[in-house]
PDB file of C-alpha atoms in Angstrom:
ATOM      1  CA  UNK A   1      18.661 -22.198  16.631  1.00  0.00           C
ATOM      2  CA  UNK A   2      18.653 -24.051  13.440  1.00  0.00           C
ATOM      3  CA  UNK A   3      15.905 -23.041  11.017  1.00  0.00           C
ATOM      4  CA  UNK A   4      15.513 -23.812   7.259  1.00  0.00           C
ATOM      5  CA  UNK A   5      13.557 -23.040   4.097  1.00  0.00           C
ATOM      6  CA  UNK A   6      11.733 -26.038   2.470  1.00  0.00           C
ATOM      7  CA  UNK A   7      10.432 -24.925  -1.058  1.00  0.00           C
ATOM      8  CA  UNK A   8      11.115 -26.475  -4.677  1.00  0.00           C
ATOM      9  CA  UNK A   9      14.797 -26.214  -4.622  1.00  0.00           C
ATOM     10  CA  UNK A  10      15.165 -28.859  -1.710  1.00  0.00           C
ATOM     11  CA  UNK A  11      15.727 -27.617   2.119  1.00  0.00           C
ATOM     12  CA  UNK A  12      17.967 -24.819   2.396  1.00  0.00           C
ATOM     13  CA  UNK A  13      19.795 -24.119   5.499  1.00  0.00           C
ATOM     14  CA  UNK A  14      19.813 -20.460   7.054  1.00  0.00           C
ATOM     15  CA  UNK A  15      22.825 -19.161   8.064  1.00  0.00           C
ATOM     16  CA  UNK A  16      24.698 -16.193  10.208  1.00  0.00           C
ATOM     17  CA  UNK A  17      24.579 -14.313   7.040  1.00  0.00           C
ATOM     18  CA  UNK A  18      22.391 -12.347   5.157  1.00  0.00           C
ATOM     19  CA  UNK A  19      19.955 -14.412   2.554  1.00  0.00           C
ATOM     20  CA  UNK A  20      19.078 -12.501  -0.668  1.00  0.00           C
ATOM     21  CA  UNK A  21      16.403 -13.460  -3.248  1.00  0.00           C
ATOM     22  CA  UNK A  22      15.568 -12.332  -6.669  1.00  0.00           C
ATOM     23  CA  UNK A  23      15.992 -12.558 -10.141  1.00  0.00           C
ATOM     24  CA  UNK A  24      19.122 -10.806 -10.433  1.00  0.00           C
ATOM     25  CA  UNK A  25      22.039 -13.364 -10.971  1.00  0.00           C
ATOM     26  CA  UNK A  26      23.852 -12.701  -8.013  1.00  0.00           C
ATOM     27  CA  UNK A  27      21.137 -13.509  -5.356  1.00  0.00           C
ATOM     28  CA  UNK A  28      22.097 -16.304  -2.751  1.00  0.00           C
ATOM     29  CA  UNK A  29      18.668 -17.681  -4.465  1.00  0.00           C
ATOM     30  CA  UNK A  30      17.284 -17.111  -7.653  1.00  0.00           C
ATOM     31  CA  UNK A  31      14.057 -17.418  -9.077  1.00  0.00           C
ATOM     32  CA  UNK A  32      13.874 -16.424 -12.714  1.00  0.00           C
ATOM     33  CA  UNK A  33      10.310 -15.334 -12.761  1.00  0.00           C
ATOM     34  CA  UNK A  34       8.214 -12.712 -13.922  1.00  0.00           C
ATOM     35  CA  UNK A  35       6.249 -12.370 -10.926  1.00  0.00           C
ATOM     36  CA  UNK A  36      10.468 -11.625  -8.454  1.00  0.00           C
ATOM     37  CA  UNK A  37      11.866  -8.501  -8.739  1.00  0.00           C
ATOM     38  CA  UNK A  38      15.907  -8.101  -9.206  1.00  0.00           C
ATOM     39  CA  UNK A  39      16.396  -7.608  -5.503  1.00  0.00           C
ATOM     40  CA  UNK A  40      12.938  -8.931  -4.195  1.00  0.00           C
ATOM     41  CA  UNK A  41      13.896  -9.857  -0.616  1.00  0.00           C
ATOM     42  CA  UNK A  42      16.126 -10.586   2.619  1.00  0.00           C
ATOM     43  CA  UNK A  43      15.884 -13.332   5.212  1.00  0.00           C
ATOM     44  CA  UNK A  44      18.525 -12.115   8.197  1.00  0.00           C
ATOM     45  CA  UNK A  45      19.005 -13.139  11.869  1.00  0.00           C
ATOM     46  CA  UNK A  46      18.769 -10.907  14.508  1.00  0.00           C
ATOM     47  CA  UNK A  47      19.251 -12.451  18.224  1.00  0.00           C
ATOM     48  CA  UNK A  48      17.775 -15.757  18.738  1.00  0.00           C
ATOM     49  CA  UNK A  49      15.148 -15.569  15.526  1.00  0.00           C
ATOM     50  CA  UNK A  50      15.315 -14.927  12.169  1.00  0.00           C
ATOM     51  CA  UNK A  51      13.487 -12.062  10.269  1.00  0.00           C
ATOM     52  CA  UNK A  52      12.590 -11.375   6.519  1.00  0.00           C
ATOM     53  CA  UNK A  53      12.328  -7.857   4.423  1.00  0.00           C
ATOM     54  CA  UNK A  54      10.626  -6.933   1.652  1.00  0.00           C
ATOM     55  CA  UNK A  55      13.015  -4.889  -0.524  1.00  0.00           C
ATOM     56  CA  UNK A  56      10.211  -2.785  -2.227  1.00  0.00           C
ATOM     57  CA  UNK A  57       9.389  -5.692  -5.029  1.00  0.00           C
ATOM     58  CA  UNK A  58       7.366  -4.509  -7.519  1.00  0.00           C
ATOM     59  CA  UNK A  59       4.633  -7.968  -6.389  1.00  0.00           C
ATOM     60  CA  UNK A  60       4.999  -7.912  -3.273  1.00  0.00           C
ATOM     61  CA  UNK A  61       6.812 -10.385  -0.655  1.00  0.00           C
ATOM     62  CA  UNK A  62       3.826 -12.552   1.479  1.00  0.00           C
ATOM     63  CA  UNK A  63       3.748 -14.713   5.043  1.00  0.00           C
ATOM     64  CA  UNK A  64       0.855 -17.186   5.629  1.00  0.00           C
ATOM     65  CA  UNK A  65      -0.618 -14.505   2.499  1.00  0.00           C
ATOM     66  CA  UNK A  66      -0.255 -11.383   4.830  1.00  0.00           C
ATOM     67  CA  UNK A  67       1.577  -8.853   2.275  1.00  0.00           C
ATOM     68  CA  UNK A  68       4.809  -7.334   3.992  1.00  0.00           C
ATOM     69  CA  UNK A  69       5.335  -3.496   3.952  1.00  0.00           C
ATOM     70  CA  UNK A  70       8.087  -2.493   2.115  1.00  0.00           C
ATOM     71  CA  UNK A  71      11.038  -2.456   3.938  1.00  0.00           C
ATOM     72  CA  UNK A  72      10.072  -3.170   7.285  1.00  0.00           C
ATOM     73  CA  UNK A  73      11.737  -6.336   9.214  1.00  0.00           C
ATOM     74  CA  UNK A  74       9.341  -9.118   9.826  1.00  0.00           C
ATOM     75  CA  UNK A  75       9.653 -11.677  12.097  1.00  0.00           C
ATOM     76  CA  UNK A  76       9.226 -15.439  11.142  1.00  0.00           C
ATOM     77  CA  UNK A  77       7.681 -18.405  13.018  1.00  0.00           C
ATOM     78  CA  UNK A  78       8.102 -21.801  12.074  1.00  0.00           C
ATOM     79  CA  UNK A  79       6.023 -23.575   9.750  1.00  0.00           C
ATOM     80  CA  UNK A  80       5.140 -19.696   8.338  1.00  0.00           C
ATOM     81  CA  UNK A  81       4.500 -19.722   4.320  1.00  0.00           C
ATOM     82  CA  UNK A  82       6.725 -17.471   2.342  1.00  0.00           C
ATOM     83  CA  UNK A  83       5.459 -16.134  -1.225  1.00  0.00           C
ATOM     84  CA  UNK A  84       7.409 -14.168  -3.606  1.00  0.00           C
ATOM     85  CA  UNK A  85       4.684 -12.140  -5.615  1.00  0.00           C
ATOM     86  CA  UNK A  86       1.050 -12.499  -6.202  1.00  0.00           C
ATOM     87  CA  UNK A  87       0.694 -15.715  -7.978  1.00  0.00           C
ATOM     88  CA  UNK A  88      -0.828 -17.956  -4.889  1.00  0.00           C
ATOM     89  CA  UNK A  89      -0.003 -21.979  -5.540  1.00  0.00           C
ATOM     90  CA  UNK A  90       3.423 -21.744  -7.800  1.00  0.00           C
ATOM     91  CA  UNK A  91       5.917 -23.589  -5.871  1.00  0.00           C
ATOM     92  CA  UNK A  92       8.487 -22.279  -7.790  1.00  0.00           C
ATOM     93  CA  UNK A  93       7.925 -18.978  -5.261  1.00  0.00           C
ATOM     94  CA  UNK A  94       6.757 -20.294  -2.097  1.00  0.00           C
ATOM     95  CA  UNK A  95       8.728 -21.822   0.883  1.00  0.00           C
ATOM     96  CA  UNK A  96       7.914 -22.813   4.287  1.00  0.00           C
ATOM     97  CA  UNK A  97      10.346 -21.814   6.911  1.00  0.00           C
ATOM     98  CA  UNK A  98      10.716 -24.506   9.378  1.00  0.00           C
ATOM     99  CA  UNK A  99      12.632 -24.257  13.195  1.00  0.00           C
ATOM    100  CA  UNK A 100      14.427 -27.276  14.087  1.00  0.00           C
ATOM    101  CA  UNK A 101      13.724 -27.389  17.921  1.00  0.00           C
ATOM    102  CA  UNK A 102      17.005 -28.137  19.718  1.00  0.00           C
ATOM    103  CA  UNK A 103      17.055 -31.218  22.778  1.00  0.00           C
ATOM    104  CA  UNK A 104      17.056 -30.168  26.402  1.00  0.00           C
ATOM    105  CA  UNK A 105      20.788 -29.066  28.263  1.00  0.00           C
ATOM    106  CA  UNK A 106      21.798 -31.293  30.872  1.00  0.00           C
ATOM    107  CA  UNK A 107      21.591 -29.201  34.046  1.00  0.00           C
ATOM    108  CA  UNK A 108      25.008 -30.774  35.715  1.00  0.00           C
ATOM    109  CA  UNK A 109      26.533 -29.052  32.657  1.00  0.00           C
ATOM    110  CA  UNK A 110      24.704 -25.544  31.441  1.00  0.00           C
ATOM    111  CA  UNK A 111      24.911 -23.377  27.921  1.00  0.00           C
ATOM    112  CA  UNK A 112      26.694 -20.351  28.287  1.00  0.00           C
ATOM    113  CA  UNK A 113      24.700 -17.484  28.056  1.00  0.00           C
ATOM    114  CA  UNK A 114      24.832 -14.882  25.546  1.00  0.00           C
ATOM    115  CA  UNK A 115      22.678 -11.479  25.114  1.00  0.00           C
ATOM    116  CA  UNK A 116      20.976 -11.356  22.023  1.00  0.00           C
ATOM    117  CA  UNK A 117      22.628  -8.754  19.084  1.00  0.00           C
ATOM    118  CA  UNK A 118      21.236  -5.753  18.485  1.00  0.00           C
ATOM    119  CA  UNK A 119      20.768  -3.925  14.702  1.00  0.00           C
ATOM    120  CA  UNK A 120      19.898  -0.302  14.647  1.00  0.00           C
ATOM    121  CA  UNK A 121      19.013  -1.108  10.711  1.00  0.00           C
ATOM    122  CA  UNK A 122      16.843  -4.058   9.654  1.00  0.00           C
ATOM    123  CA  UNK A 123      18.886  -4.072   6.763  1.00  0.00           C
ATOM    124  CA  UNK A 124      22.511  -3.713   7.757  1.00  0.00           C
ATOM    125  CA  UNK A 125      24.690  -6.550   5.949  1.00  0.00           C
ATOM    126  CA  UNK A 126      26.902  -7.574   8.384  1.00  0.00           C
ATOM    127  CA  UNK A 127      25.612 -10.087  11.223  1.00  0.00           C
ATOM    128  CA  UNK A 128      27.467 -11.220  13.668  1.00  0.00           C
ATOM    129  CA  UNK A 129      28.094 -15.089  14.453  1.00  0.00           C
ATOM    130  CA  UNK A 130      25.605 -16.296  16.620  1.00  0.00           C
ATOM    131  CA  UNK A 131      27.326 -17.766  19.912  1.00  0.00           C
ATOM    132  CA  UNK A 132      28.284 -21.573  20.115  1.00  0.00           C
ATOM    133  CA  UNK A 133      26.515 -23.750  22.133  1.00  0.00           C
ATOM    134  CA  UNK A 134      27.843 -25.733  25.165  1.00  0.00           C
ATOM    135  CA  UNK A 135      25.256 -28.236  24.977  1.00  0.00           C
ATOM    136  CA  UNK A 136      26.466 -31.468  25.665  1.00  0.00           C
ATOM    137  CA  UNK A 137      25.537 -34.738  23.141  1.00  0.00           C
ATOM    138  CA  UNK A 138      22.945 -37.270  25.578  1.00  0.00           C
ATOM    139  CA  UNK A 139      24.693 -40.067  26.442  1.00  0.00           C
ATOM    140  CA  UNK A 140      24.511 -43.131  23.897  1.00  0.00           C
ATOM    141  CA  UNK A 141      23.123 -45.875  25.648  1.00  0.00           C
ATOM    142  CA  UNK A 142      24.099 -49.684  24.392  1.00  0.00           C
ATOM    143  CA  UNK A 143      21.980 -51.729  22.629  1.00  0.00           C
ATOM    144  CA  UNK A 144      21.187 -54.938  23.722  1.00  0.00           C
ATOM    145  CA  UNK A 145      20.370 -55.699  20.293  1.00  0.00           C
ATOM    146  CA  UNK A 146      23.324 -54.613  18.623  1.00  0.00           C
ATOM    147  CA  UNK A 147      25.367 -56.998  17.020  1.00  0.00           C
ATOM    148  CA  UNK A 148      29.525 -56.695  18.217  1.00  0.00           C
ATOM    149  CA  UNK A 149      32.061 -58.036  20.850  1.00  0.00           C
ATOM    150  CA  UNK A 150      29.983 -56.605  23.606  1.00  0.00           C
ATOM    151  CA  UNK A 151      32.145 -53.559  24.595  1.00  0.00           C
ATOM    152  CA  UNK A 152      30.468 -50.374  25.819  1.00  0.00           C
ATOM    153  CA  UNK A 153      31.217 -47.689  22.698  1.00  0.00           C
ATOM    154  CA  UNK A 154      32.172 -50.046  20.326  1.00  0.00           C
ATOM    155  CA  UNK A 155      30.069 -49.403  16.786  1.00  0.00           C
ATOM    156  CA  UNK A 156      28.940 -51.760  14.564  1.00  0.00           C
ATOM    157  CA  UNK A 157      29.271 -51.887  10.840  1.00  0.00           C
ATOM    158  CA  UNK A 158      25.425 -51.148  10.913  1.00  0.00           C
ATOM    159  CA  UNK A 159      25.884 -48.083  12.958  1.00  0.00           C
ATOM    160  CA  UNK A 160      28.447 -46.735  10.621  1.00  0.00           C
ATOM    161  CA  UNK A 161      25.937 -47.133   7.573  1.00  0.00           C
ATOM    162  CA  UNK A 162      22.931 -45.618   9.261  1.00  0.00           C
ATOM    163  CA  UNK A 163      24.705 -42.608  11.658  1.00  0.00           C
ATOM    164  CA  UNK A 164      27.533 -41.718   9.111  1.00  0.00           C
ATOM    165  CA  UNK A 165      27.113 -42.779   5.774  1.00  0.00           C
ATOM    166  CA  UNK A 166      23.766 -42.392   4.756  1.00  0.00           C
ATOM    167  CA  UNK A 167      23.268 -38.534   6.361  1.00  0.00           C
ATOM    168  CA  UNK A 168      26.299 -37.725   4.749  1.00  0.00           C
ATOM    169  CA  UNK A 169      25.140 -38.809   1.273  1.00  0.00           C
ATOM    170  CA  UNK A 170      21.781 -37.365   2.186  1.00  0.00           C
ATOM    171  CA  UNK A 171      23.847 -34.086   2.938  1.00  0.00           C
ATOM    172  CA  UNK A 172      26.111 -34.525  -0.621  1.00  0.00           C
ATOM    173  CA  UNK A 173      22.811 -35.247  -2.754  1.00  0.00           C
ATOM    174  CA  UNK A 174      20.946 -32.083  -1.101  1.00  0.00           C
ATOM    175  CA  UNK A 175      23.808 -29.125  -1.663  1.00  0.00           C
ATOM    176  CA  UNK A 176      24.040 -30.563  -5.339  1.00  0.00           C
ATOM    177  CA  UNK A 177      20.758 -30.475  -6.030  1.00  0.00           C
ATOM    178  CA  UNK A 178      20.249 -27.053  -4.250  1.00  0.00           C
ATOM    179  CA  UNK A 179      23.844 -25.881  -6.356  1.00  0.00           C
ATOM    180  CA  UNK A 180      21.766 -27.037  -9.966  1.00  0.00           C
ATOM    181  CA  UNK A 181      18.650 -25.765  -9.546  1.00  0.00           C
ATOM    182  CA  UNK A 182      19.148 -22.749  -7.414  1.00  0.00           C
ATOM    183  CA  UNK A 183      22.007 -21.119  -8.121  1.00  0.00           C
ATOM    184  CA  UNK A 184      23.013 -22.463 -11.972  1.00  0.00           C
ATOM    185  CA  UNK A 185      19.724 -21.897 -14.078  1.00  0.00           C
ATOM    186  CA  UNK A 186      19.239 -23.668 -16.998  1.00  0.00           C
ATOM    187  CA  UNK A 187      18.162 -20.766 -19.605  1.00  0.00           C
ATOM    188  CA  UNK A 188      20.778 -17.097 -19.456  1.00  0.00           C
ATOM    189  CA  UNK A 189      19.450 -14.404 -17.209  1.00  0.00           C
ATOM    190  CA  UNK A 190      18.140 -11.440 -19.297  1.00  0.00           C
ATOM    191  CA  UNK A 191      18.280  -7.751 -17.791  1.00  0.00           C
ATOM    192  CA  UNK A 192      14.772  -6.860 -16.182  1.00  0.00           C
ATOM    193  CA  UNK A 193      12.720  -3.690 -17.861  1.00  0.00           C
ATOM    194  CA  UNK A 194      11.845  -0.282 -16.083  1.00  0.00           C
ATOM    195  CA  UNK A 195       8.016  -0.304 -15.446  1.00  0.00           C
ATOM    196  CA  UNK A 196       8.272   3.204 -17.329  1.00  0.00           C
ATOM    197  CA  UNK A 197      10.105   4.513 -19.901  1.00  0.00           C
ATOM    198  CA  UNK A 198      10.602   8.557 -20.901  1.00  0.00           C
ATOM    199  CA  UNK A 199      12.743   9.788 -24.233  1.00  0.00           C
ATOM    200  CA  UNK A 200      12.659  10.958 -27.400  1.00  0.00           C
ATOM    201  CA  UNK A 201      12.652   9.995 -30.985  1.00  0.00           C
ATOM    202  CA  UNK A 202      14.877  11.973 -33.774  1.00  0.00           C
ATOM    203  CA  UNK A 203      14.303  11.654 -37.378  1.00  0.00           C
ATOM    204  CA  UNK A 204      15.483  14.162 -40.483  1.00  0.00           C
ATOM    205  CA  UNK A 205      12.094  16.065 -39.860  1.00  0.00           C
ATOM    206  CA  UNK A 206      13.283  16.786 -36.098  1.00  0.00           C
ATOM    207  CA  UNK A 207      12.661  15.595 -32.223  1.00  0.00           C
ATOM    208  CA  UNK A 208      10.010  14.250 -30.933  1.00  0.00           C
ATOM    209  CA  UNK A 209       8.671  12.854 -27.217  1.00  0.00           C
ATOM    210  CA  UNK A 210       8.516   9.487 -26.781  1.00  0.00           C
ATOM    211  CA  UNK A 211       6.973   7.621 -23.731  1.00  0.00           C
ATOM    212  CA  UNK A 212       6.365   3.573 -22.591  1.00  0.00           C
ATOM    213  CA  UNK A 213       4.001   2.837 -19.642  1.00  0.00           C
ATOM    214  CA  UNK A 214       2.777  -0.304 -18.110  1.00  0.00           C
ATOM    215  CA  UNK A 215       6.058  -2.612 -19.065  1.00  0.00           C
ATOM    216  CA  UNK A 216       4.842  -6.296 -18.992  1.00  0.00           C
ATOM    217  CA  UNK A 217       7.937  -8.135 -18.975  1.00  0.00           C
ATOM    218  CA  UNK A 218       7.823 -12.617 -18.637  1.00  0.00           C
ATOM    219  CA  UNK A 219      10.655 -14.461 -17.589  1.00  0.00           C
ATOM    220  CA  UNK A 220      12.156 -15.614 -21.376  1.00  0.00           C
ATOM    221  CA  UNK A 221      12.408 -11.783 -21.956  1.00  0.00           C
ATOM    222  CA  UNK A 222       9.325 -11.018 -23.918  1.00  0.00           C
ATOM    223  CA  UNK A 223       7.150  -7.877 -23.119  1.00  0.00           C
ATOM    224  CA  UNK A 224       4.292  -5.592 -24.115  1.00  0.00           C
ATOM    225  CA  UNK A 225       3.235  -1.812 -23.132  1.00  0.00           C
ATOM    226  CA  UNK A 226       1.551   0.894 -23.595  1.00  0.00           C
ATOM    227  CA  UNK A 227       2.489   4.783 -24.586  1.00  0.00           C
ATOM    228  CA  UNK A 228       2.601   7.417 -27.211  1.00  0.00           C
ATOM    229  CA  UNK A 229       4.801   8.002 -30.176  1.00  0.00           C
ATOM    230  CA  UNK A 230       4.955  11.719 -30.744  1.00  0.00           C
ATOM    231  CA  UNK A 231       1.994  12.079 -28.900  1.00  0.00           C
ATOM    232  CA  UNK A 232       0.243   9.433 -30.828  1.00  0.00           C
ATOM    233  CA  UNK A 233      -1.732   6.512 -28.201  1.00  0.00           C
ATOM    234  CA  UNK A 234       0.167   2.925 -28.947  1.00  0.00           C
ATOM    235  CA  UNK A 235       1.059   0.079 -28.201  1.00  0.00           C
ATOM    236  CA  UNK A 236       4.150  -2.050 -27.883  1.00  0.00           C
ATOM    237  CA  UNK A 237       4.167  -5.343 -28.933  1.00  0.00           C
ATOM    238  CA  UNK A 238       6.418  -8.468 -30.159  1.00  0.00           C
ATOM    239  CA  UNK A 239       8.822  -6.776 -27.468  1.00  0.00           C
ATOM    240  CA  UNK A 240      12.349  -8.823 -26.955  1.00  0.00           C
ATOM    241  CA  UNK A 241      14.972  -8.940 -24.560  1.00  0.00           C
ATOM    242  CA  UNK A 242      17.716 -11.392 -24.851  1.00  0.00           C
ATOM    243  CA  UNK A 243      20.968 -11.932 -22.385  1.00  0.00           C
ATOM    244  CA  UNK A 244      23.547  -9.755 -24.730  1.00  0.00           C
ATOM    245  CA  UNK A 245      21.374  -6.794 -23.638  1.00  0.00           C
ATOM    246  CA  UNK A 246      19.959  -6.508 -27.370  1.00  0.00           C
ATOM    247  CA  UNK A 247      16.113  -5.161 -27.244  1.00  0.00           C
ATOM    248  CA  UNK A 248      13.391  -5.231 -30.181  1.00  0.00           C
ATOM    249  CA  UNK A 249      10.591  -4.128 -30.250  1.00  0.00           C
ATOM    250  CA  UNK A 250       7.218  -2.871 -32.493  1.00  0.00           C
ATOM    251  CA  UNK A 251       5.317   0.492 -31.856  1.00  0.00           C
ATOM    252  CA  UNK A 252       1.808   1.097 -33.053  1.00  0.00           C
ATOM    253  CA  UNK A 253      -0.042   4.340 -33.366  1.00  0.00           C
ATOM    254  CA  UNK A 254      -3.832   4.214 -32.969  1.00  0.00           C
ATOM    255  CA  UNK A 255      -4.923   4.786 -36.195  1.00  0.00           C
ATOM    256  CA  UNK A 256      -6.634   8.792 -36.557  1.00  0.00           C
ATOM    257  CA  UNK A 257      -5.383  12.049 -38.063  1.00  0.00           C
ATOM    258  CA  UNK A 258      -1.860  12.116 -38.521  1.00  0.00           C
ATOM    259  CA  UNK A 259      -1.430   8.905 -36.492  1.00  0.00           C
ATOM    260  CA  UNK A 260      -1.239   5.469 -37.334  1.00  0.00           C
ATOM    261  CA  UNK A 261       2.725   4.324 -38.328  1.00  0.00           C
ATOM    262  CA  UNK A 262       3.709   0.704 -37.587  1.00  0.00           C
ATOM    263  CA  UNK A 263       7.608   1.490 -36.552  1.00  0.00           C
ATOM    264  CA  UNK A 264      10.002  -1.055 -35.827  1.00  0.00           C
ATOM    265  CA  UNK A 265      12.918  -0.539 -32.900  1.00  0.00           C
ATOM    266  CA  UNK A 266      15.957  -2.392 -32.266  1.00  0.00           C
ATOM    267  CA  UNK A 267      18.634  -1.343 -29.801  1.00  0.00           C
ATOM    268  CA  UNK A 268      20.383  -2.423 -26.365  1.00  0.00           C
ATOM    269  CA  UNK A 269      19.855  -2.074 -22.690  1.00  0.00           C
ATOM    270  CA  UNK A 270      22.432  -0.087 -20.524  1.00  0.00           C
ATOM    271  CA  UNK A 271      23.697  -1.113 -17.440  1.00  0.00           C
ATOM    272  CA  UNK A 272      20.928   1.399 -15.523  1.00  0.00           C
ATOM    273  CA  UNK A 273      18.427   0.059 -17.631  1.00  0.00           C
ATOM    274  CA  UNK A 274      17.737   2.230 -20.250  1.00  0.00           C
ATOM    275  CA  UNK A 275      17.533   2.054 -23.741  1.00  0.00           C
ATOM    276  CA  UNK A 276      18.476   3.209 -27.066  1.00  0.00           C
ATOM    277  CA  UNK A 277      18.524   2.328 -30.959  1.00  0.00           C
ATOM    278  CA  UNK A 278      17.633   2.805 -34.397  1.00  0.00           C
ATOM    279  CA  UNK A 279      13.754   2.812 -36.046  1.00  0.00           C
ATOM    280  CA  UNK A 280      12.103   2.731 -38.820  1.00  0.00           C
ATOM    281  CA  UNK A 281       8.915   2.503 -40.853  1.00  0.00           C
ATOM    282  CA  UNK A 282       8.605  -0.411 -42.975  1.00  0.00           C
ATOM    283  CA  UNK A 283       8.142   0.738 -46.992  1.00  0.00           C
ATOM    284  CA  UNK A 284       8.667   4.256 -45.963  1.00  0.00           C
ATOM    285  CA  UNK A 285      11.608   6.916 -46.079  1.00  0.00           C
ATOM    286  CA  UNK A 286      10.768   7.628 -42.145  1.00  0.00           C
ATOM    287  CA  UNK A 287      13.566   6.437 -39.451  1.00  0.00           C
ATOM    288  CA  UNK A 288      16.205   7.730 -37.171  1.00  0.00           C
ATOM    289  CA  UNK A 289      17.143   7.591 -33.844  1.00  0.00           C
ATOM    290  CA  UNK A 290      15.706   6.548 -30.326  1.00  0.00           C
ATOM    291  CA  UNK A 291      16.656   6.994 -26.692  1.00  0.00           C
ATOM    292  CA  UNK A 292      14.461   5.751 -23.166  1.00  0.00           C
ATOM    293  CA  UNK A 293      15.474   6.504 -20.252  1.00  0.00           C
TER     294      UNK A 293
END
């Protein structure tokens, strides 16, 4: 079976292997948006049909705008509609899968038949290759039309242009497009935020806790939140993250007894994710260290 996903990165062939998607860089397809998790999804073949897993995105994977349970193997049908997160009508996230029907066999000359594999774990990584057909090519019958010296076989220099040349371009054209858009994006990839952050803040006057809820996080790095600052209610705003792992950000403190500072953080991301720095309070003596885990 040959099946394929049609979306805004051209047609892209499925294969005996597994298909990831996300916005981490090393996904067979990436789509930098806010909307894809790192690791957002799988498409896989198991026996004769292909299936697709939701890898516990943080939006939600969707076919024909049924939401998948996390982690649980779904079959596909052709023509289904494939959404990566809530946002219904971005192209940028949908696909249609699509099931090229294969001809007939000749019965003088039969496929060999092979029993379909069998995965104990929707998500195991290594497939095997899915047998070879026998299937013989139907027999090319001459054209009475065709232009040559007559001979049963014999191609013209029309056949050459319309059978070889131009699918092969058509082929060339498609992987390069596929190679540019998909795979090589056009901006840096910057790290994707926790949806929750937990620390503390340390200054000359001591330790205090400091918490971020309800990350908000687009796909050029910039983010907002909520949390508290020494158990002061505030917000995070004019929040950064660039592709060198740097992070800025400014905290405010609702404004009411011994809240109501306007600090400003700058640090880096770790490799896990979380973060730590310096802060400060503009025109004030108050700073010292943060850490979010």
């Amino acid at each position: 079976m040959k099946a394929t996903l049609n979306g805004a990165f051209g047609r892209i062939d499925l294969g005996s292997g597994r298909l990831t998607i996300g916005r981490a860089p090393n996904n067979q397809i990436l789509l930098n948006d806010s909307q894809v998790s790192g690791y957002h999804a799988e498409i896989f073949p198991q026996g004769e049909r292909y299936f697709i897993i939701d890898l516990g995105s943080t939006n939600g994977t969707f076919v024909n705008n049924f939401q998948l349970a996390p982690h649980v193997s779904h079959p596909l049908n052709s023509n289904d509609s494939i959404r990566f997160g809530q946002y219904m009508g971005n192209p940028a996230t949908t696909f249609m899968y699509e099931v090229m029907v294969r001809a007939p066999a000749d019965r003088t000359n039969p496929t060999q038949s092979f029993p379909p594999t069998q995965f104990s774990d929707p998500q195991q990584r290594n497939w095997s290759q899915p047998p070879q057909s026998n299937q013989p090519y139907p027999q090319r019958k001459k054209d009475a039309n065709k232009q040559g010296d007559g001979k049963e076989g014999k191609w013209s220099w029309r056949d050459w242009v319309v059978k070889v040349i131009i699918p092969v371009l058509g082929i060339l054209a498609t992987a390069g497009f596929f190679t540019a858009k998909a795979v090589t994006p056009n901006t840096p990839s910057v790290p994707p935020l926790h949806q929750t952050y937990s620390g503390h803040l340390t200054s000359v006057s001591g330790t205090e806790p400091f918490f971020i809820t309800g990350v908000h996080e687009d796909s050029t790095g910039n983010f907002t939140a909520t949390g508290t600052d020494g158990g002061c209610p505030s917000t995070v705003d004019n929040g950064k993250v660039s592709a060198d792992n740097t992070v800025t950000f400014e905290v405010k403190e609702t404004i009411g007894g011994n809240c109501g500072l306007t600090g400003e953080f700058t640090g880096s991301i770790r490799s896990d994710g979380s973060m730590s720095g310096t802060w400060n309070v503009p025109n004030t003596q108050i700073q010292g260290a943060w850490d979010l885990s």
